[in-house]
PDB file of C-alpha atoms in Angstrom:
ATOM      1  CA  MET B  22      40.500   5.778  18.313  1.00 76.00           C
ATOM      2  CA  THR B  23      37.332   7.421  19.537  1.00 90.00           C
ATOM      3  CA  ILE B  24      34.399   5.484  20.925  1.00 91.00           C
ATOM      4  CA  ALA B  25      31.512   5.975  18.469  1.00 90.00           C
ATOM      5  CA  ILE B  26      28.928   3.857  20.313  1.00 93.00           C
ATOM      6  CA  LYS B  27      28.947   2.802  23.946  1.00 96.00           C
ATOM      7  CA  VAL B  28      26.207   0.479  25.183  1.00 97.00           C
ATOM      8  CA  SER B  29      26.130   0.016  28.964  1.00 97.00           C
ATOM      9  CA  SER B  30      23.930  -2.623  30.647  1.00 98.00           C
ATOM     10  CA  VAL B  31      21.075  -2.030  28.194  1.00 97.00           C
ATOM     11  CA  GLY B  32      17.849  -3.922  28.599  1.00 97.00           C
ATOM     12  CA  LYS B  33      14.501  -3.727  26.849  1.00 96.00           C
ATOM     13  CA  SER B  34      11.247  -5.176  28.136  1.00 94.00           C
ATOM     14  CA  VAL B  35       7.662  -4.761  26.968  1.00 90.00           C
ATOM     15  CA  ILE B  36       4.301  -5.781  28.345  1.00 89.00           C
ATOM     16  CA  SER B  37       2.712  -8.487  26.197  1.00 81.00           C
ATOM     17  CA  ASN B  38      -0.608 -10.107  27.120  1.00 83.00           C
ATOM     18  CA  GLU B  39      -0.236  -8.623  30.600  1.00 83.00           C
ATOM     19  CA  ALA B  40       3.123 -10.335  31.105  1.00 90.00           C
ATOM     20  CA  GLU B  41       6.531  -8.722  30.878  1.00 91.00           C
ATOM     21  CA  LEU B  42       8.582  -9.899  27.900  1.00 90.00           C
ATOM     22  CA  THR B  43      12.336  -9.318  28.147  1.00 93.00           C
ATOM     23  CA  ILE B  44      13.783  -8.679  24.685  1.00 94.00           C
ATOM     24  CA  LEU B  45      17.298  -7.575  25.693  1.00 95.00           C
ATOM     25  CA  LYS B  46      19.024  -8.073  29.036  1.00 96.00           C
ATOM     26  CA  ASP B  47      22.266  -6.472  30.224  1.00 97.00           C
ATOM     27  CA  VAL B  48      23.822  -5.803  26.799  1.00 97.00           C
ATOM     28  CA  SER B  49      27.164  -3.956  26.887  1.00 97.00           C
ATOM     29  CA  PHE B  50      29.724  -3.237  24.154  1.00 96.00           C
ATOM     30  CA  GLU B  51      31.693  -0.446  22.484  1.00 96.00           C
ATOM     31  CA  VAL B  52      32.256   0.355  18.824  1.00 93.00           C
ATOM     32  CA  GLN B  53      35.276   2.433  17.895  1.00 92.00           C
ATOM     33  CA  SER B  54      35.056   5.140  15.248  1.00 87.00           C
ATOM     34  CA  GLY B  55      35.771   3.582  11.845  1.00 82.00           C
ATOM     35  CA  GLN B  56      35.190   0.050  13.098  1.00 85.00           C
ATOM     36  CA  SER B  57      32.772  -2.215  11.225  1.00 81.00           C
ATOM     37  CA  VAL B  58      30.561  -4.534  13.225  1.00 85.00           C
ATOM     38  CA  ALA B  59      27.763  -6.957  12.519  1.00 84.00           C
ATOM     39  CA  ILE B  60      24.852  -7.772  14.782  1.00 87.00           C
ATOM     40  CA  VAL B  61      24.028 -11.441  14.310  1.00 88.00           C
ATOM     41  CA  GLY B  62      21.765 -13.887  16.057  1.00 88.00           C
ATOM     42  CA  THR B  63      18.840 -16.206  15.674  1.00 89.00           C
ATOM     43  CA  SER B  64      15.354 -15.027  14.832  1.00 87.00           C
ATOM     44  CA  GLY B  65      13.819 -13.341  17.865  1.00 87.00           C
ATOM     45  CA  ALA B  66      17.164 -12.674  19.556  1.00 91.00           C
ATOM     46  CA  GLY B  67      16.559  -8.903  19.650  1.00 92.00           C
ATOM     47  CA  LYS B  68      18.739  -7.713  16.751  1.00 90.00           C
ATOM     48  CA  SER B  69      16.130  -5.319  15.343  1.00 88.00           C
ATOM     49  CA  THR B  70      15.259  -4.059  18.812  1.00 92.00           C
ATOM     50  CA  LEU B  71      18.936  -3.335  19.469  1.00 94.00           C
ATOM     51  CA  MET B  72      19.208  -1.471  16.154  1.00 90.00           C
ATOM     52  CA  THR B  73      16.199   0.734  16.968  1.00 90.00           C
ATOM     53  CA  LEU B  74      17.747   1.509  20.359  1.00 94.00           C
ATOM     54  CA  LEU B  75      21.152   2.326  18.821  1.00 93.00           C
ATOM     55  CA  ALA B  76      19.469   4.731  16.409  1.00 89.00           C
ATOM     56  CA  GLY B  77      17.507   6.423  19.161  1.00 91.00           C
ATOM     57  CA  LEU B  78      14.206   5.376  17.604  1.00 89.00           C
ATOM     58  CA  ASP B  79      13.248   3.798  20.939  1.00 92.00           C
ATOM     59  CA  THR B  80      14.619   4.044  24.479  1.00 93.00           C
ATOM     60  CA  PRO B  81      15.994   1.199  26.588  1.00 96.00           C
ATOM     61  CA  SER B  82      14.133   0.045  29.691  1.00 96.00           C
ATOM     62  CA  THR B  83      17.447  -0.087  31.550  1.00 97.00           C
ATOM     63  CA  GLY B  84      21.009   1.047  30.906  1.00 97.00           C
ATOM     64  CA  ASP B  85      22.372   3.726  28.625  1.00 97.00           C
ATOM     65  CA  ILE B  86      23.511   4.198  25.031  1.00 97.00           C
ATOM     66  CA  GLU B  87      26.023   6.874  24.121  1.00 96.00           C
ATOM     67  CA  LEU B  88      26.518   7.971  20.533  1.00 92.00           C
ATOM     68  CA  LEU B  89      29.648  10.044  19.954  1.00 90.00           C
ATOM     69  CA  GLY B  90      29.876  10.671  23.700  1.00 92.00           C
ATOM     70  CA  LYS B  91      26.277  11.870  24.037  1.00 94.00           C
ATOM     71  CA  SER B  92      23.709   9.895  26.005  1.00 95.00           C
ATOM     72  CA  LEU B  93      20.676   9.173  23.815  1.00 94.00           C
ATOM     73  CA  SER B  94      18.454   8.834  26.889  1.00 91.00           C
ATOM     74  CA  GLN B  95      19.270  12.436  27.851  1.00 93.00           C
ATOM     75  CA  MET B  96      18.085  13.757  24.463  1.00 94.00           C
ATOM     76  CA  ASP B  97      14.580  14.691  23.402  1.00 93.00           C
ATOM     77  CA  ASP B  98      13.059  13.328  20.175  1.00 91.00           C
ATOM     78  CA  GLU B  99      14.294  16.301  18.119  1.00 91.00           C
ATOM     79  CA  ALA B 100      17.894  15.989  19.327  1.00 92.00           C
ATOM     80  CA  ARG B 101      17.873  12.236  18.647  1.00 91.00           C
ATOM     81  CA  ALA B 102      16.475  12.880  15.150  1.00 86.00           C
ATOM     82  CA  GLN B 103      19.248  15.389  14.475  1.00 87.00           C
ATOM     83  CA  ILE B 104      22.076  13.103  15.595  1.00 87.00           C
ATOM     84  CA  ARG B 105      20.472  10.275  13.595  1.00 83.00           C
ATOM     85  CA  SER B 106      20.394  12.489  10.491  1.00 78.00           C
ATOM     86  CA  GLU B 107      24.000  13.568  10.884  1.00 79.00           C
ATOM     87  CA  SER B 108      25.728  10.481  12.252  1.00 81.00           C
ATOM     88  CA  ILE B 109      23.851   7.229  11.622  1.00 78.00           C
ATOM     89  CA  GLY B 110      23.435   5.259   8.424  1.00 69.00           C
ATOM     90  CA  PHE B 111      21.275   2.160   8.120  1.00 65.00           C
ATOM     91  CA  VAL B 112      20.869  -0.570   5.568  1.00 61.00           C
ATOM     92  CA  PHE B 113      17.518  -2.106   6.404  1.00 58.00           C
ATOM     93  CA  GLN B 114      16.668  -5.717   5.576  1.00 59.00           C
ATOM     94  CA  SER B 115      14.011  -4.514   3.139  1.00 59.00           C
ATOM     95  CA  PHE B 116      16.236  -1.590   1.983  1.00 59.00           C
ATOM     96  CA  LEU B 117      13.298   0.886   1.907  1.00 65.00           C
ATOM     97  CA  LEU B 118      14.532   2.371  -1.352  1.00 68.00           C
ATOM     98  CA  ILE B 119      12.641   4.545  -3.810  1.00 74.00           C
ATOM     99  CA  PRO B 120      12.321   2.403  -6.970  1.00 73.00           C
ATOM    100  CA  SER B 121      12.119   5.345  -9.379  1.00 78.00           C
ATOM    101  CA  LEU B 122      15.544   6.611  -8.228  1.00 76.00           C
ATOM    102  CA  THR B 123      18.920   5.166  -9.158  1.00 72.00           C
ATOM    103  CA  ALA B 124      21.101   3.615  -6.456  1.00 69.00           C
ATOM    104  CA  LEU B 125      23.212   6.797  -6.364  1.00 70.00           C
ATOM    105  CA  GLU B 126      20.114   8.990  -6.016  1.00 74.00           C
ATOM    106  CA  ASN B 127      18.847   6.797  -3.156  1.00 72.00           C
ATOM    107  CA  VAL B 128      22.205   7.087  -1.377  1.00 70.00           C
ATOM    108  CA  THR B 129      22.442  10.872  -1.773  1.00 73.00           C
ATOM    109  CA  LEU B 130      18.803  11.694  -0.978  1.00 75.00           C
ATOM    110  CA  PRO B 131      19.274  12.070   2.816  1.00 73.00           C
ATOM    111  CA  ALA B 132      22.195  14.469   2.307  1.00 72.00           C
ATOM    112  CA  ILE B 133      20.228  16.538  -0.199  1.00 72.00           C
ATOM    113  CA  LEU B 134      17.287  16.678   2.223  1.00 75.00           C
ATOM    114  CA  ARG B 135      19.724  17.969   4.869  1.00 72.00           C
ATOM    115  CA  GLY B 136      20.563  20.819   2.474  1.00 75.00           C
ATOM    116  CA  GLU B 137      24.063  19.693   1.537  1.00 70.00           C
ATOM    117  CA  GLY B 138      23.579  20.962  -2.011  1.00 63.00           C
ATOM    118  CA  GLU B 139      23.994  19.600  -5.477  1.00 60.00           C
ATOM    119  CA  ASP B 140      27.746  18.970  -5.103  1.00 61.00           C
ATOM    120  CA  ILE B 141      26.855  15.833  -3.194  1.00 58.00           C
ATOM    121  CA  LYS B 142      28.653  13.572  -5.696  1.00 55.00           C
ATOM    122  CA  LYS B 143      31.939  14.543  -3.989  1.00 56.00           C
ATOM    123  CA  SER B 144      30.736  13.671  -0.479  1.00 58.00           C
ATOM    124  CA  LYS B 145      32.169  10.972   1.810  1.00 59.00           C
ATOM    125  CA  THR B 146      28.901   9.041   1.504  1.00 58.00           C
ATOM    126  CA  VAL B 147      29.214   8.775  -2.265  1.00 58.00           C
ATOM    127  CA  THR B 148      32.947   8.059  -2.070  1.00 56.00           C
ATOM    128  CA  ARG B 149      32.242   5.098   0.253  1.00 59.00           C
ATOM    129  CA  PHE B 150      29.386   3.930  -1.961  1.00 59.00           C
ATOM    130  CA  CYS B 151      31.613   4.030  -5.063  1.00 55.00           C
ATOM    131  CA  TRP B 152      34.398   2.208  -3.214  1.00 51.00           C
ATOM    132  CA  THR B 153      31.957  -0.514  -2.148  1.00 55.00           C
ATOM    133  CA  PHE B 154      31.085  -1.205  -5.792  1.00 54.00           C
ATOM    134  CA  ARG B 155      34.650  -0.635  -7.016  1.00 52.00           C
ATOM    135  CA  ALA B 156      33.603   2.290  -9.178  1.00 52.00           C
ATOM    136  CA  ARG B 157      36.016   5.133  -9.794  1.00 51.00           C
ATOM    137  CA  ASN B 158      33.480   7.932  -9.439  1.00 50.00           C
ATOM    138  CA  ALA B 159      29.805   8.746  -9.060  1.00 52.00           C
ATOM    139  CA  SER B 160      29.132   8.925 -12.790  1.00 54.00           C
ATOM    140  CA  ALA B 161      30.250   5.285 -13.109  1.00 53.00           C
ATOM    141  CA  ILE B 162      27.372   4.206 -10.862  1.00 54.00           C
ATOM    142  CA  SER B 163      24.819   6.885 -11.679  1.00 55.00           C
ATOM    143  CA  THR B 164      22.694   4.468 -13.728  1.00 57.00           C
ATOM    144  CA  PHE B 165      22.708   1.542 -11.269  1.00 55.00           C
ATOM    145  CA  ARG B 166      19.193   0.624 -10.126  1.00 55.00           C
ATOM    146  CA  TRP B 167      17.826  -1.615  -7.391  1.00 51.00           C
ATOM    147  CA  ARG B 168      15.442  -4.330  -8.468  1.00 50.00           C
ATOM    148  CA  ALA B 169      13.479  -6.760  -6.354  1.00 46.00           C
ATOM    149  CA  THR B 170      14.198 -10.413  -6.951  1.00 42.00           C
ATOM    150  CA  THR B 171      12.372 -13.573  -6.030  1.00 40.00           C
ATOM    151  CA  CYS B 172      15.350 -15.842  -5.405  1.00 40.00           C
ATOM    152  CA  GLY B 173      15.687 -15.272  -1.688  1.00 41.00           C
ATOM    153  CA  ILE B 174      17.570 -12.006  -2.009  1.00 41.00           C
ATOM    154  CA  SER B 175      15.265  -9.065  -1.410  1.00 43.00           C
ATOM    155  CA  SER B 176      17.093  -6.704  -3.805  1.00 47.00           C
ATOM    156  CA  ARG B 177      20.018  -6.613  -6.151  1.00 49.00           C
ATOM    157  CA  LEU B 178      21.901  -3.755  -7.741  1.00 51.00           C
ATOM    158  CA  TYR B 179      21.921  -3.764 -11.577  1.00 50.00           C
ATOM    159  CA  ASP B 180      23.871  -1.679 -14.074  1.00 49.00           C
ATOM    160  CA  SER B 181      22.335  -0.010 -17.109  1.00 52.00           C
ATOM    161  CA  THR B 182      22.591  -3.212 -19.180  1.00 55.00           C
ATOM    162  CA  GLN B 183      20.657  -5.172 -16.508  1.00 54.00           C
ATOM    163  CA  ASN B 184      23.769  -7.087 -15.383  1.00 54.00           C
ATOM    164  CA  PRO B 185      23.832  -7.681 -11.602  1.00 52.00           C
ATOM    165  CA  VAL B 186      26.508  -5.668  -9.804  1.00 51.00           C
ATOM    166  CA  CYS B 187      25.896  -7.283  -6.413  1.00 48.00           C
TER     167      CYS B 187
END
């Protein structure tokens, strides 16, 4: 297997009220291509900071992060944005979805914006999305919509008859 992400001795510190605040210290790990991982920890442990570093949205104070063999710290903002667009997918805590679009439209929007065309329903992204919700094809989920809830779950996916899918 290929190493997709390599984090080597990464640290992140910021100046807060004229004192240095260490958010991450000496973090190292590797993620193989195709491997699924979860970043877990208590509130304030640095999970979100680590995610922004892994995506190249911020740079570490120390150490290095390689994505697909390329050092993010050696890239300019444009190169990091390109690799992010082509190689990184996020599911944010608040989802950041467009409510007027269906779940399928929200999933395919980044690919369409990259110019991948209207045949996007056959893409790997959509295939994985369909598999996740045990649908046979894109048309089976084309009416699913996200809806905010108030029961502790920030969003749920609903089918066209308003039955929760997940």
